[in-house]
């Protein structure tokens, strides 16, 4: 199983507002709380496109002991092999085939960073930002992110945008953040596209524009960013910044719901219970409702709809939930 390993700081500075949700039966869907995104992660070897990377290939397939041995073999043959050093750093950072040791991970990241590996520079910056295996050093982290960003690392650009908004607890630089997010988004970063879309929705650092917000949030959804899928679904369903299309909006919710997003599960439950955008399906609606409810999203209206089901349909709902959970 492939392990994805490009973690970033969260987007809570932008996505903190909790917005009330309205009943589908009473009108258009209101915006739910926008959760902090869990960014898509990537770890690609610097040697991609050259000779086959046996170490990274083993890592991708979950053969971490083999990955460790192959990486060490490469470094023995070439003490300047930065990609192999970065891979070793990742194995120690996650405790794969070795005991988790963030200090040792950072040692390998530093060696790789000194040899020009942008992913290692990024990971070392993240360690300094979070204090994982090294003292917390926000300024040092920012400097490393800038180095990685200059080398074209979109995750570093995204983090610089978040740090600009955080402002070290002093002054938020939304305009500067927007520039970082746009650069990263144009490199295909879905989290940055989502963040930029939210800035346009709020008019923070950029001119407020629902149309521009919809454009960037659609880009995020297209890059499989789950919060982007949820937010774009809301915009499509309500016709905000984009032509109203309840069916297309419902499909966005379905995608995010299938990826265990409880907000999307609640939204699609309401849609299926009301038969808006998609054909009414009470059993599927209540399946998603129970899944969202188990994640903490309360919805009295859906509880009432569940109570109206026949015993046979309630059994079908429970069977659908079991099948989903056991998938």
mmCIF file of N, CA, C and O in Angstrom, residues 291 319-327:
data_model
loop_
_atom_site.group_PDB
_atom_site.id
_atom_site.type_symbol
_atom_site.label_atom_id
_atom_site.label_comp_id
_atom_site.label_asym_id
_atom_site.label_seq_id
_atom_site.Cartn_x
_atom_site.Cartn_y
_atom_site.Cartn_z
ATOM 1 N N UNK A 291 -23.954 7.359 9.270
ATOM 2 C CA UNK A 291 -22.502 7.516 9.218
ATOM 3 C C UNK A 291 -22.091 8.914 9.672
ATOM 4 O O UNK A 291 -21.130 9.078 10.432
ATOM 5 N N UNK A 319 -28.010 -2.867 7.113
ATOM 6 C CA UNK A 319 -27.208 -3.706 6.227
ATOM 7 C C UNK A 319 -26.329 -2.840 5.326
ATOM 8 O O UNK A 319 -25.145 -3.162 5.079
ATOM 9 N N UNK A 320 -26.874 -1.723 4.846
ATOM 10 C CA UNK A 320 -26.093 -0.826 3.995
ATOM 11 C C UNK A 320 -24.933 -0.206 4.762
ATOM 12 O O UNK A 320 -23.834 -0.045 4.235
ATOM 13 N N UNK A 321 -25.172 0.139 6.020
ATOM 14 C CA UNK A 321 -24.101 0.701 6.858
ATOM 15 C C UNK A 321 -23.016 -0.329 7.085
ATOM 16 O O UNK A 321 -21.815 -0.029 6.978
ATOM 17 N N UNK A 322 -23.403 -1.556 7.416
ATOM 18 C CA UNK A 322 -22.417 -2.622 7.637
ATOM 19 C C UNK A 322 -21.574 -2.871 6.392
ATOM 20 O O UNK A 322 -20.358 -3.055 6.461
ATOM 21 N N UNK A 323 -22.235 -2.862 5.238
ATOM 22 C CA UNK A 323 -21.514 -3.087 3.985
ATOM 23 C C UNK A 323 -20.527 -1.966 3.725
ATOM 24 O O UNK A 323 -19.394 -2.202 3.299
ATOM 25 N N UNK A 324 -20.926 -0.726 4.009
ATOM 26 C CA UNK A 324 -20.038 0.420 3.781
ATOM 27 C C UNK A 324 -18.842 0.353 4.722
ATOM 28 O O UNK A 324 -17.697 0.528 4.298
ATOM 29 N N UNK A 325 -19.101 0.108 5.986
ATOM 30 C CA UNK A 325 -18.027 0.078 6.988
ATOM 31 C C UNK A 325 -17.058 -1.055 6.707
ATOM 32 O O UNK A 325 -15.835 -0.908 6.885
ATOM 33 N N UNK A 326 -17.557 -2.171 6.190
ATOM 34 C CA UNK A 326 -16.704 -3.323 5.942
ATOM 35 C C UNK A 326 -16.083 -3.352 4.564
ATOM 36 O O UNK A 326 -15.425 -4.333 4.200
ATOM 37 N N UNK A 327 -16.253 -2.280 3.819
ATOM 38 C CA UNK A 327 -15.771 -2.274 2.432
ATOM 39 C C UNK A 327 -14.248 -2.337 2.356
ATOM 40 O O UNK A 327 -13.569 -1.910 3.244
#
